[in-house]
Coordinates of C-alpha atoms and ligand atoms in Angstrom, one line a residue:
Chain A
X270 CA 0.0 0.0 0.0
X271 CA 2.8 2.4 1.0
X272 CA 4.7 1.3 -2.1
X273 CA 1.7 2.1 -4.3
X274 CA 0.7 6.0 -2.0
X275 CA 4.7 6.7 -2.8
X276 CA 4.8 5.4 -6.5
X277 CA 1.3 7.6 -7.0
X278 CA 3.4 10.8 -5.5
X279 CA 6.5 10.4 -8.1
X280 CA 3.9 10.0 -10.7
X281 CA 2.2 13.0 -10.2
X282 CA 6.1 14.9 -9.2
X283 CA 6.8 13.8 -13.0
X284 CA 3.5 14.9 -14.6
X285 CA 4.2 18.1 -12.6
X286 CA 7.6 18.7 -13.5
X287 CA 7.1 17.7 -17.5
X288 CA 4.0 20.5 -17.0
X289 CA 6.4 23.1 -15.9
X290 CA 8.8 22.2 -17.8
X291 CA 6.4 22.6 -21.2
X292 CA 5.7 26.2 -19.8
X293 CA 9.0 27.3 -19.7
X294 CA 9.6 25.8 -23.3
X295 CA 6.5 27.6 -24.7
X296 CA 7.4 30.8 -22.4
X297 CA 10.7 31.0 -23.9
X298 CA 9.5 29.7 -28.0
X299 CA 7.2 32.1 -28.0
X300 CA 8.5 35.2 -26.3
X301 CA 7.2 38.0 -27.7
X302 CA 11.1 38.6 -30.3
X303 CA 12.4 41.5 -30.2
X304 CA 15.2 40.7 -33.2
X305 CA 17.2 43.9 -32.1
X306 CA 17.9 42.6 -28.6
X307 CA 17.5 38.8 -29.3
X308 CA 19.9 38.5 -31.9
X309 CA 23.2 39.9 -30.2
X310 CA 22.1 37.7 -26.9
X311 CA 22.1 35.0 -28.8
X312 CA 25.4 35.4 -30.5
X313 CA 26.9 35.6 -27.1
X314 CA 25.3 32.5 -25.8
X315 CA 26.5 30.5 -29.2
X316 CA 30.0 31.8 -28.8
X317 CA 29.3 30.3 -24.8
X318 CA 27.5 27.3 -25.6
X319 CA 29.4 26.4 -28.9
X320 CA 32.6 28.1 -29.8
X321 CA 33.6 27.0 -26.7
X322 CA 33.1 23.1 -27.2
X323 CA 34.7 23.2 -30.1
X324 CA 38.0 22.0 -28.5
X325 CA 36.5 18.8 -27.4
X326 CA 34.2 18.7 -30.4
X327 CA 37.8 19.0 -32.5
X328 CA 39.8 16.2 -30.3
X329 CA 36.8 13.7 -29.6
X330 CA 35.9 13.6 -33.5
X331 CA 39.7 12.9 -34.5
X332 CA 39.9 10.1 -32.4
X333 CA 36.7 8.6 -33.0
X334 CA 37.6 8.3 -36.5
X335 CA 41.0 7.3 -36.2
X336 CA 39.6 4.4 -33.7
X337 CA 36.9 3.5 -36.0
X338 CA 39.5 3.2 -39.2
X339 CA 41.6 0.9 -36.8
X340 CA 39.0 -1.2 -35.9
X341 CA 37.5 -1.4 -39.2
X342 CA 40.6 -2.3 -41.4
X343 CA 41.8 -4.8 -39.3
X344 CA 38.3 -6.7 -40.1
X345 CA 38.3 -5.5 -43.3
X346 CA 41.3 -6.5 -44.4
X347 CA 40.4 -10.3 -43.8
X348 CA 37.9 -10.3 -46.2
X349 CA 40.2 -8.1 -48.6
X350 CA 37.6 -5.4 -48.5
X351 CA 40.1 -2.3 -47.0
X352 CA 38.5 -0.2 -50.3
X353 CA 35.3 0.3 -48.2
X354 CA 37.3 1.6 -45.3
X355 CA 36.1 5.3 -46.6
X356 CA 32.2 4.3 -46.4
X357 CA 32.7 2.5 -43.5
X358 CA 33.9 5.1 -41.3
X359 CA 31.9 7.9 -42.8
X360 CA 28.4 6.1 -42.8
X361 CA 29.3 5.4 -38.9
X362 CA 30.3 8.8 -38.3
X363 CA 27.1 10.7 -40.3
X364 CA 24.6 8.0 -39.2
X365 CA 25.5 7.5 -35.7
X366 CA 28.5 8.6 -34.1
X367 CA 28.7 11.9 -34.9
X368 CA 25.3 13.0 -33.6
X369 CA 25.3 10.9 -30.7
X370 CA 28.7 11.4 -29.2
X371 CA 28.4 14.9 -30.0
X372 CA 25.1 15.0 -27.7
X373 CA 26.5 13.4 -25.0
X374 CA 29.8 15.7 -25.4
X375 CA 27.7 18.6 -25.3
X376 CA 25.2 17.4 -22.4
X377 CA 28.1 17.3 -19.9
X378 CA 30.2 20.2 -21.8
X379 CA 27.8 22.6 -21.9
X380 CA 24.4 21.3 -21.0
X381 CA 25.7 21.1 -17.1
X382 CA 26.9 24.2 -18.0
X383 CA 24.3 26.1 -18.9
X384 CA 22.4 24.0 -15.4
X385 CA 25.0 25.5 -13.2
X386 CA 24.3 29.1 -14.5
X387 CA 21.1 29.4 -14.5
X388 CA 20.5 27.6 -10.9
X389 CA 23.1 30.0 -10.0
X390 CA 20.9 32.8 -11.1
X391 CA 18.0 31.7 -9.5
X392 CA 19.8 31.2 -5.9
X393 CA 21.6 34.9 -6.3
X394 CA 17.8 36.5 -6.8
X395 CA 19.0 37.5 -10.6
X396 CA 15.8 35.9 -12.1
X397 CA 13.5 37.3 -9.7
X398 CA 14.9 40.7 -9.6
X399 CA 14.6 40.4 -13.5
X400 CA 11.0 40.0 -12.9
X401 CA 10.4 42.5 -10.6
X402 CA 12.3 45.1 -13.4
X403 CA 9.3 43.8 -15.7
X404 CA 11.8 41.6 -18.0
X405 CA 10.8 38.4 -18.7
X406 CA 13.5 36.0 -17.7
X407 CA 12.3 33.3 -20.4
X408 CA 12.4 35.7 -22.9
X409 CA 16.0 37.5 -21.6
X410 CA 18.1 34.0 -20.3
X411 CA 15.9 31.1 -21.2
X412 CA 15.1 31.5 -24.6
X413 CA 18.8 33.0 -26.0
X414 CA 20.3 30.0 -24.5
X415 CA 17.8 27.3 -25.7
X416 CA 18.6 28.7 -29.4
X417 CA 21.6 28.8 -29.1
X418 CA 22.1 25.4 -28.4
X419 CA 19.4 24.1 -31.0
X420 CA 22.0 26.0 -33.6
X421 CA 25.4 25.0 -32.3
X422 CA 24.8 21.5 -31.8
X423 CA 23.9 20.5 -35.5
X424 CA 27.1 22.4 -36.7
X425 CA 29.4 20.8 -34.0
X426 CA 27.6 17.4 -35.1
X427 CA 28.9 18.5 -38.9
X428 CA 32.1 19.4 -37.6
X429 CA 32.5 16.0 -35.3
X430 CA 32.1 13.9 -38.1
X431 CA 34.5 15.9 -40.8
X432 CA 37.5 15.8 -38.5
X433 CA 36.3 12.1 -37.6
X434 CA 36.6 11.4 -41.6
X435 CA 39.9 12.8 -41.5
X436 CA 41.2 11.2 -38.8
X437 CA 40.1 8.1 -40.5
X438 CA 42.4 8.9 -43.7
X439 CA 45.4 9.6 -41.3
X440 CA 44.9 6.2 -39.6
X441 CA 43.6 4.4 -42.7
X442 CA 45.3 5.9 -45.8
X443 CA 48.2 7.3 -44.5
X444 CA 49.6 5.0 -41.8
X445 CA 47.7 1.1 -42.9
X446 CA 48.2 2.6 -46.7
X447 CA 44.5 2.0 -48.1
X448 CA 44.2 4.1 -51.2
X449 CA 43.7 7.5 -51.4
X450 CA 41.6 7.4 -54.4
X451 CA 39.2 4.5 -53.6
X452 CA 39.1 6.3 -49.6
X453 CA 37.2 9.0 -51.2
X454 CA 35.8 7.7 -54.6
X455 CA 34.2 5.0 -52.8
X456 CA 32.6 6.8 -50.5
X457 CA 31.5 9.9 -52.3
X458 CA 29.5 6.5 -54.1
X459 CA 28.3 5.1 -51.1
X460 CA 27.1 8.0 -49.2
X461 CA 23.5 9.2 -50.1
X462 CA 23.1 12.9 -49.4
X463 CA 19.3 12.4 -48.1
X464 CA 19.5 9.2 -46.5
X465 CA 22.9 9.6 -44.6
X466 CA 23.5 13.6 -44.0
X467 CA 20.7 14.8 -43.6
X468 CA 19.4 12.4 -41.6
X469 CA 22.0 12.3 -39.6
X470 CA 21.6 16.8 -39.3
X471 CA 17.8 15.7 -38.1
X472 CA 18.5 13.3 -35.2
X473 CA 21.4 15.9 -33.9
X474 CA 18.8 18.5 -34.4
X475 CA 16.2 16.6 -31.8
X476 CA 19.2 16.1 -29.9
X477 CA 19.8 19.7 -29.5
X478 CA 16.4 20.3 -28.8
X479 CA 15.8 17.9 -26.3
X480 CA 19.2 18.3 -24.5
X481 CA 19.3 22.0 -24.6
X482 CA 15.4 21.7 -23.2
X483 CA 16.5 19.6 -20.5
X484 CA 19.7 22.0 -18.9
X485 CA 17.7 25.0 -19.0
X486 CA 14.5 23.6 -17.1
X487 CA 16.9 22.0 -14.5
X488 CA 18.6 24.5 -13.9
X489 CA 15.3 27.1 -14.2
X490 CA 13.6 24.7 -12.3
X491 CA 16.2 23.8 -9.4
X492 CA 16.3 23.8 -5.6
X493 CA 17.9 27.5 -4.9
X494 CA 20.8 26.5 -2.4
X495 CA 24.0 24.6 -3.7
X496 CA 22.8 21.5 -3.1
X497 CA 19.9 21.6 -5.2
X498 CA 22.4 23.1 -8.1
X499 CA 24.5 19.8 -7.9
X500 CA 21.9 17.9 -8.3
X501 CA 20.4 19.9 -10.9
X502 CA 23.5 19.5 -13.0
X503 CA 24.2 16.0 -12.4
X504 CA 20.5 15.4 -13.6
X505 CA 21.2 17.1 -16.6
X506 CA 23.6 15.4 -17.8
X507 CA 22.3 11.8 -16.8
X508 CA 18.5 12.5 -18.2
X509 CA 20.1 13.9 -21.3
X510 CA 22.1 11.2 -22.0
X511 CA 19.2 8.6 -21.4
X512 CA 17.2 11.0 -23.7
X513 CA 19.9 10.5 -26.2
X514 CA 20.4 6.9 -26.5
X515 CA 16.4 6.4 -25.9
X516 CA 15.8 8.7 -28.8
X517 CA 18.5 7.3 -31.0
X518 CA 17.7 4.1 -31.2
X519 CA 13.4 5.4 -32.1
X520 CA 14.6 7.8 -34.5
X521 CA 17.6 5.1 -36.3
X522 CA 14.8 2.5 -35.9
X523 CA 12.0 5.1 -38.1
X524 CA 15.0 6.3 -40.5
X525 CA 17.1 3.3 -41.5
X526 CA 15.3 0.6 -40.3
X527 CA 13.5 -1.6 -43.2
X528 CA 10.7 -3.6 -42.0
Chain B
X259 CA -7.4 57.8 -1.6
X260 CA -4.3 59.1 -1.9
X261 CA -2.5 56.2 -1.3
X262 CA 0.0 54.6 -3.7
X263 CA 0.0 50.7 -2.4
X264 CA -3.2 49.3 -0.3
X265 CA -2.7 45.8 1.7
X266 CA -6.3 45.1 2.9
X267 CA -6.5 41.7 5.2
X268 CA -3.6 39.9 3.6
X269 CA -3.2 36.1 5.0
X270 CA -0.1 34.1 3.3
X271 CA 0.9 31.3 4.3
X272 CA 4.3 29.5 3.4
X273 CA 3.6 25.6 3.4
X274 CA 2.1 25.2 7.3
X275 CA 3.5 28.2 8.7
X276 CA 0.8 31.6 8.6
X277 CA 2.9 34.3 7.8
X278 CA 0.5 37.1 8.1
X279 CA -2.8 36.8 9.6
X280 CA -4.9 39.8 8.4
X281 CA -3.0 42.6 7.9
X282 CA -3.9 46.1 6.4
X283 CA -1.4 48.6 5.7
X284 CA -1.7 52.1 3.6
X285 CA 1.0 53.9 1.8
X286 CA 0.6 57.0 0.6
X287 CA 1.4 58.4 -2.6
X288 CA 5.0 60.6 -1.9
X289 CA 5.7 59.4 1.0
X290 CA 8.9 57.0 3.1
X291 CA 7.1 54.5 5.1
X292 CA 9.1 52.0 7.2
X293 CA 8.5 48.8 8.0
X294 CA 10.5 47.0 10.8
X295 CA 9.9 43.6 12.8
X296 CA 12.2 41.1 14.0
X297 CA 13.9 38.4 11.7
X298 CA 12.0 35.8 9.7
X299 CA 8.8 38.1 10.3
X300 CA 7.9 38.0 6.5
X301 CA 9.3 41.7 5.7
X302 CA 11.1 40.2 2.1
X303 CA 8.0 38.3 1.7
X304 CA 5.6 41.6 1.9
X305 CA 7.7 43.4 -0.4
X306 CA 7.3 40.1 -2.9
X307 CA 3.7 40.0 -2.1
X308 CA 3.6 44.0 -3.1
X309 CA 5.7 43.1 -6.2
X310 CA 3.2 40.3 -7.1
X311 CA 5.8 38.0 -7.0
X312 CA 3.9 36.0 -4.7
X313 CA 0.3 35.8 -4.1
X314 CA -1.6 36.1 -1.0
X315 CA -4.1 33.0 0.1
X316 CA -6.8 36.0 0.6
X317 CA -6.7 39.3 0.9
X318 CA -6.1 42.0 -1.4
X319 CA -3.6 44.4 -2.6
X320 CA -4.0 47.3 -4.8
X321 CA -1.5 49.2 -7.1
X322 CA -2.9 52.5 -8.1
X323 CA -6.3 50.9 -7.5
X324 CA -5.8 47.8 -9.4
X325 CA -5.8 44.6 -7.8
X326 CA -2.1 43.4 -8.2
X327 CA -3.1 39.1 -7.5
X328 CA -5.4 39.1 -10.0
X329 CA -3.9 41.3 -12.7
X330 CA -3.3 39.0 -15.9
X331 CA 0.8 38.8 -16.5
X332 CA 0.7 41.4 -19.2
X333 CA -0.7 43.7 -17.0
X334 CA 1.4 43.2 -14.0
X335 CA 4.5 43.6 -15.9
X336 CA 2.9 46.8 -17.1
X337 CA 2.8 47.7 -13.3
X338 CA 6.1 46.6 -12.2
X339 CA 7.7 49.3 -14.7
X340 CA 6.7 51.8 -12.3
X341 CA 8.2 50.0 -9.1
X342 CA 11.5 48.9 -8.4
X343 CA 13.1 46.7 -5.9
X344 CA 16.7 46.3 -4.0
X345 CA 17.0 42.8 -3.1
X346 CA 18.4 42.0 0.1
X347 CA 21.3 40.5 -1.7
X348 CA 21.7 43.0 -4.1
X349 CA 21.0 40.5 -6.8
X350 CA 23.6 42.1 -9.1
X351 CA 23.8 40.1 -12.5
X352 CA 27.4 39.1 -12.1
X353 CA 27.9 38.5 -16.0
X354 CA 28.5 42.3 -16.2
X355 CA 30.1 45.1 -15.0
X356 CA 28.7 47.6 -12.2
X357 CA 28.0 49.6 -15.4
X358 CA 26.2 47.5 -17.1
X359 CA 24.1 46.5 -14.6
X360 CA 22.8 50.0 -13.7
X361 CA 22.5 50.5 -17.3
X362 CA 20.4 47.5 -18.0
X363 CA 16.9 48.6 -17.0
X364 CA 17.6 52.0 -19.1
X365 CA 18.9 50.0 -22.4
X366 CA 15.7 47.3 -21.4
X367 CA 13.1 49.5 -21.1
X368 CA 14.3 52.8 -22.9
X369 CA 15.6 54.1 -26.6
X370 CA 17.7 56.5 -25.2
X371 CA 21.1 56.7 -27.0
X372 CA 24.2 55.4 -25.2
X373 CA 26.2 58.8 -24.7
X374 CA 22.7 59.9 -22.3
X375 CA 22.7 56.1 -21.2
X376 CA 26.0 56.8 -19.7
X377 CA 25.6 60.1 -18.4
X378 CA 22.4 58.7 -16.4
X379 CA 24.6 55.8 -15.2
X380 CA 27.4 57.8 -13.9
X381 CA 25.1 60.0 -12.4
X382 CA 23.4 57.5 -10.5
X383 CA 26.7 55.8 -9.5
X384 CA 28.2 59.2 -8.2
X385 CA 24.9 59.6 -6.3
X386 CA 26.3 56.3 -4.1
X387 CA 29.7 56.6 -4.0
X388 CA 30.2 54.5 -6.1
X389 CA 31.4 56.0 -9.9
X390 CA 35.1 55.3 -9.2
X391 CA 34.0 51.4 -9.3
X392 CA 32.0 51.6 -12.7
X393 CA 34.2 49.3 -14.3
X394 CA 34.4 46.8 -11.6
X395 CA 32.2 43.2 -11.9
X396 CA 30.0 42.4 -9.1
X397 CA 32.5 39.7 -7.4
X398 CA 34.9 42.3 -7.0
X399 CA 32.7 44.4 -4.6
X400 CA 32.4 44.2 -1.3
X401 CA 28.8 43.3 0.5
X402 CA 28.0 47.4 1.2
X403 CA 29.4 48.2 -2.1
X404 CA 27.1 45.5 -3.8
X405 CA 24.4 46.8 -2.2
X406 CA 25.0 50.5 -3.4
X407 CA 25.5 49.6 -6.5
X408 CA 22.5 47.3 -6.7
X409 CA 20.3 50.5 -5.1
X410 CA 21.8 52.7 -7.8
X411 CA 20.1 50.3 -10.5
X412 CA 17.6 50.2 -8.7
X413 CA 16.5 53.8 -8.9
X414 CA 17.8 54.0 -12.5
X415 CA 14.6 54.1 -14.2
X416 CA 13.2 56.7 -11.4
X417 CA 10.1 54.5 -10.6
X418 CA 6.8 55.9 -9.0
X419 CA 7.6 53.0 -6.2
X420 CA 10.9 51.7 -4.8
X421 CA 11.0 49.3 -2.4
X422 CA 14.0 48.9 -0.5
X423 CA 14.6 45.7 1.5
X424 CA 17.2 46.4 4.0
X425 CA 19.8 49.0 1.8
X426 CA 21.4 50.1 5.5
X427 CA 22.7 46.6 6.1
X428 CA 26.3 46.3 5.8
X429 CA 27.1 50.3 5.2
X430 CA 29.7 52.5 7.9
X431 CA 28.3 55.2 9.3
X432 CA 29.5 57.4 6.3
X433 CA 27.8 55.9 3.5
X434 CA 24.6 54.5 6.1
X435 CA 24.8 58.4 6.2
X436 CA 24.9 58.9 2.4
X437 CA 22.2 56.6 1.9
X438 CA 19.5 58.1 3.8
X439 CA 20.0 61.4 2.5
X440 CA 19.6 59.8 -0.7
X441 CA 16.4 58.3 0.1
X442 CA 15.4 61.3 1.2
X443 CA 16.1 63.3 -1.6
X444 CA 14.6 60.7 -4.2
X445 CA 11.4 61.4 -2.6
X446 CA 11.1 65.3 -1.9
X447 CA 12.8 65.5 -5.6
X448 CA 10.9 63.6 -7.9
X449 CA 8.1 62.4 -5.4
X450 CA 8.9 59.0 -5.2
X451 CA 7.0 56.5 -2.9
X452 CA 9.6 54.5 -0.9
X453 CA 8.8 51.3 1.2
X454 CA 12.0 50.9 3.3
X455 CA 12.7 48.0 5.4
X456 CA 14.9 48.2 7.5
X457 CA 16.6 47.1 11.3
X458 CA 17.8 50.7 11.7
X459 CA 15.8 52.2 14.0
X460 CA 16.9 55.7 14.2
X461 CA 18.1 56.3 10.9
X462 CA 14.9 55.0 9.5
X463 CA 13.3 56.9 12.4
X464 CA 14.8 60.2 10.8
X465 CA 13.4 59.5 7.0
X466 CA 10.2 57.8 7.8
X467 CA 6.8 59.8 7.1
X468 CA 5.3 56.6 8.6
X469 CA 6.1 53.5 10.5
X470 CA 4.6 50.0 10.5
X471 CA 6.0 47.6 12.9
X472 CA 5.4 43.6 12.1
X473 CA 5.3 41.2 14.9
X474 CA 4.0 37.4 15.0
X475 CA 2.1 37.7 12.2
X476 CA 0.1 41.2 12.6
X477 CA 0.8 45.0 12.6
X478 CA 1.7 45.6 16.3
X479 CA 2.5 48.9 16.0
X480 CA 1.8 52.3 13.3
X481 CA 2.2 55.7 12.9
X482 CA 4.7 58.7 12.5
X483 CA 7.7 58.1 13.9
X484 CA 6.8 60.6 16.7
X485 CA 3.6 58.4 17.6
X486 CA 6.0 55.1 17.7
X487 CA 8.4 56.6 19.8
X488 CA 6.0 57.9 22.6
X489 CA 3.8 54.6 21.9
X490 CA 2.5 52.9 25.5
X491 CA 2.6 48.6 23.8
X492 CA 5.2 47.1 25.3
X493 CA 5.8 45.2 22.2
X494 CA 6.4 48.6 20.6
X495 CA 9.0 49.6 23.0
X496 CA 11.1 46.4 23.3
X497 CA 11.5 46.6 19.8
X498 CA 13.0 50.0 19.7
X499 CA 15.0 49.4 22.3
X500 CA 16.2 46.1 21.7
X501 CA 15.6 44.3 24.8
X502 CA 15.7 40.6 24.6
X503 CA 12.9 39.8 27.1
X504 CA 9.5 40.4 26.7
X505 CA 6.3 40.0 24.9
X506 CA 8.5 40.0 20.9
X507 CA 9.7 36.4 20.4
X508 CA 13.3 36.6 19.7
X509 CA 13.9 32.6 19.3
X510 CA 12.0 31.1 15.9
X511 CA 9.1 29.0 17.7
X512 CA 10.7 25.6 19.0
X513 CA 10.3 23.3 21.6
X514 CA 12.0 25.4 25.0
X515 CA 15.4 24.6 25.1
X516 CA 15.4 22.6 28.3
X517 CA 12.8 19.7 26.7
X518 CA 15.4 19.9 23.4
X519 CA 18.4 19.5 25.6
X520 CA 16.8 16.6 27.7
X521 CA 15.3 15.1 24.4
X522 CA 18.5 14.5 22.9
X523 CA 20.6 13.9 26.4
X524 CA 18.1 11.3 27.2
X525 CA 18.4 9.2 23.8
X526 CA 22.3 8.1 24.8
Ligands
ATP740 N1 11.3 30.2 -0.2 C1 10.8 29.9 1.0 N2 10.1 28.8 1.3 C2 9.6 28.6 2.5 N3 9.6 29.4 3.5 C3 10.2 30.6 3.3 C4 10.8 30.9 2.0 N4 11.3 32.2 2.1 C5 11.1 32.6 3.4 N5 10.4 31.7 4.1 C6 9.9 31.8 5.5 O1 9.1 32.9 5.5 C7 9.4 33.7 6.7 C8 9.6 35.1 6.3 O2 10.7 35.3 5.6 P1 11.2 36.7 5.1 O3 12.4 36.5 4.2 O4 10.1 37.5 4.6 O5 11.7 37.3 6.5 P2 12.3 38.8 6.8 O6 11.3 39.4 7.7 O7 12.6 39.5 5.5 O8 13.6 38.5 7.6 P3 15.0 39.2 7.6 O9 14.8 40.4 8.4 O10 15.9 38.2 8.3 O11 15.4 39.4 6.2 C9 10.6 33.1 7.3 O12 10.3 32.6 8.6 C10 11.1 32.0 6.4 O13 11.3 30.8 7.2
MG741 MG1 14.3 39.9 4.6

């Protein structure tokens, strides 16, 4: 009985929370724009949010692909198939790796990030005394930052899997000595512009949308006192990654999957 | 009807604990009206109930006349340009300068070009002390100068209503000094209605056209500062004077201290 009272009461918590947390996401969609103010905020907030996981971005997506090439001619080579190391490692990279691992980067690079700050606004009395200066706060911190991570994370996603590519000709061309030629020939054939990028551009998109959703509620929604901001942030970053992999494997499943 | 701000039996209650229990208060249009009470009383929370920032369980409060609970969001933004508020922390955004942050209500709200923006900044800032520290970010301020800096935002916009929660706390004699006379002048220059509250009782004493006085949950106490001072409660008079015994509560309401002490000697 007590199990049943206490799993009713986290029900309702959730229901509550995903209520609020829809508020906040149409408060902050729909502010009333005000272009002239909006735009430079959210410049700022990309150069925050984006320019500044580039570094990680840059490193992670090298050695992904040089990994990947590793792994992949040493299994391809058996079957004397080392010509489709190119389409190998770039389907990988547009298709999966690239948007996924560049979620999950960003979740604890700048999703926790973004928690942190805006907790930390909330406990210092910013967001109120925002409010009581008749300025929105979804419209003036929520909504700048949720755009800008819906616009950085596609582009990092781009930019993961290009250096990821790369790295995969170091590894594969230049050190195991595939050919050049057949690297890219093969899979400039292979690789379907619809079916491969731009797929792979929509599931980073939902990515962004749901990851960047999820570190601005947190922290928007958290406990004002330093222990409620941990927590915030760790949340962030475990829900969004759950939220990734869950999502990944729907939106792989209604993409590529042929049934 | 005169009066700027009207509280007419407000109950609020935080969770189980009744923070006010019916109280009316009036303040008129022009004027400095204090309101003191010991710690935890609910003084932040009045001023957030004023700013309809929270809302009262019944009761009403009227801005100009207009019912600030029930206004619809548009329309209480609408009313909050014309009131300001220093935070008891200052609640300085500390992603920009001291300068920017007086200037942000102005660029918010106004169209006024950036050579006035900065005249008005730096006049404000001069008015508290504190133009010499312009350039500074908030975490390189100390508490007093925080809270100067966050009053001089505050008043940037000169709005009809200011509410000050605690702006003495924190400052020396010289700038507690400073600041009163600025309070002061804000309201005989440009009229403004002040709500200042405070633990300060003389300096407040000296600015106040009107005193409230919050005790468990009710107004114990009103009127000029005169009437205060020669007032015949007792409750009045240990709170101006500070004296730990009598019928104001000092301790938050526990168990007495003897059961505690036995409670948890008696569990070794
Ligand atoms: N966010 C909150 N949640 C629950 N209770 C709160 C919250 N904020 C304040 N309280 C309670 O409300 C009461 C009034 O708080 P308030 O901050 O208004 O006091 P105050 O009169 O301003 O005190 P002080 O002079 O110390 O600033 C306190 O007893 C406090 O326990
Ligand atoms: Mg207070």
């Amino acid at each position: 009985m007590k199990a049943l009272v206490s799993l009713g009461a986290s029900t309702l918590d959730r229901i509550a929370a995903l209520g609020r947390a829809t508020a906040i996401l149409t408060g902050a969609l729909f502010a009333k724009p005000t272009p002239m103010k909006s735009f430079p905020l959210v410049l700022k907030q990309i150069y925050v949010v984006g320019v500044q996981s580039l570094l990680i971005i840059l490193v992670s997506g090298l050695f992904i692909g040089m990994v990947m090439a590793l792994q992949a001619y040493t299994v391809l080579v058996s079957y004397g198939a080392e010509d489709s190391l190119g389409p190998m490692v770039a389907l990988s990279l547009l298709r999966e790796l690239g948007p996924v691992v560049t979620a999950l980067l960003f979740a604890g690079r700048a999703g926790s990030a973004l928690t942190a700050e805006i907790g930390l606004m909330k406990a210092t009395e910013q967001l109120s005394s925002l409010e009581m200066m008749a300025i929105d706060p979804l419209r003036r911190v929520i909504a700048p930052r949720f755009w800008a991570g819906v616009i950085s994370m596609p582009l990092l996603a781009i930019i993961f899997s290009t250096v990821g590519i790369l790295g995969g000709h170091a590894v594969g061309v230049d050190w195991l000595g595939v050919d050049s030629g057949s690297y890219w020939s093969i899979m400039q054939a292979t690789v379907e512009f619809n079916q491969d990028v731009v797929n792979g551009i929509i599931k980073s998109l939902v990515f962004a949308f749901v990851v960047t959703w999820i570190a601005v509620f947190k922290g928007y929604d958290a406990v004002p006192t330093s222990e409620g901001i941990s927590k915030a942030t760790t949340q962030t970053v475990v829900h969004s990654s759950l939220a990734i992999l869950g999502l990944d494997f729907v939106l792989t499943a209604l993409m590529f999957g042929t049934y | 009807m005169n009066d700027l701000v009207t509280i007419d039996n407000l109950h609020f209650s935080r969770g189980d604990r009744t923070i006010y229990e019916g109280i009316s208060l009036n303040i008129p249009k022009g004027k400095t009206v204090a309101v003191m009470g010991p710690s935890g009383i609910g003084k932040t929370t009045l001023l957030r109930l004023i700013g309809g920032q929270l809302k009262p369980d019944s009761g009403d409060i009227l801005f100009k006349g207009q019912s600030i609970p029930s206004m619809s969001r548009t329309s209480l933004y609408k009313a909050r340009r014309q009131m300001s508020m220093l935070f008891q922390s200052g609640a300085l955004f500390t992603d920009m300068s001291v300068f920017d942050n007086v200037a942000f209500p102005l660029r918010e709200h106004t169209n006024l070009s950036e050579s006035l923006i900065r005249l008005m900044v730096l006049m404000k800032l001069q008015s508290v002390g504190l133009r010499g520290a312009a350039d500074l970010m908030p975490s390189e301020l100390s508490g007093g100068m925080a809270r100067r800096a966050a009053l001089a935002r505050a008043i940037a916009l000169d709005p009809e209503l200011i509410l000050y929660d605690e702006p003495f706390a924190g400052q020396d004699p010289i700038s507690m000094g400073v600041l009163v006379k600025l309070i002061k002048e804000l309201n005989d220059a440009l009229n403004l209605t002040s709500v200042v509250v405070t633990h300060d009782v003389t300096e407040v004493m000296s600015i106040a056209d009107y005193v409230y006085i919050l005790a468990d949950k009710h107004i114990i106490g009103s009127g000029t500062p005169q009437e205060i001072k020669q007032s015949e409660s007792e409750l009045v008079q240990q709170f101006l004077h500070g004296q730990a015994d009598g019928p104001v509560p000092f301790h938050f309401p526990a168990n007495t201290l003897e059961d505690e002490l036995l409670l948890t000697g008696g569990t070794k």
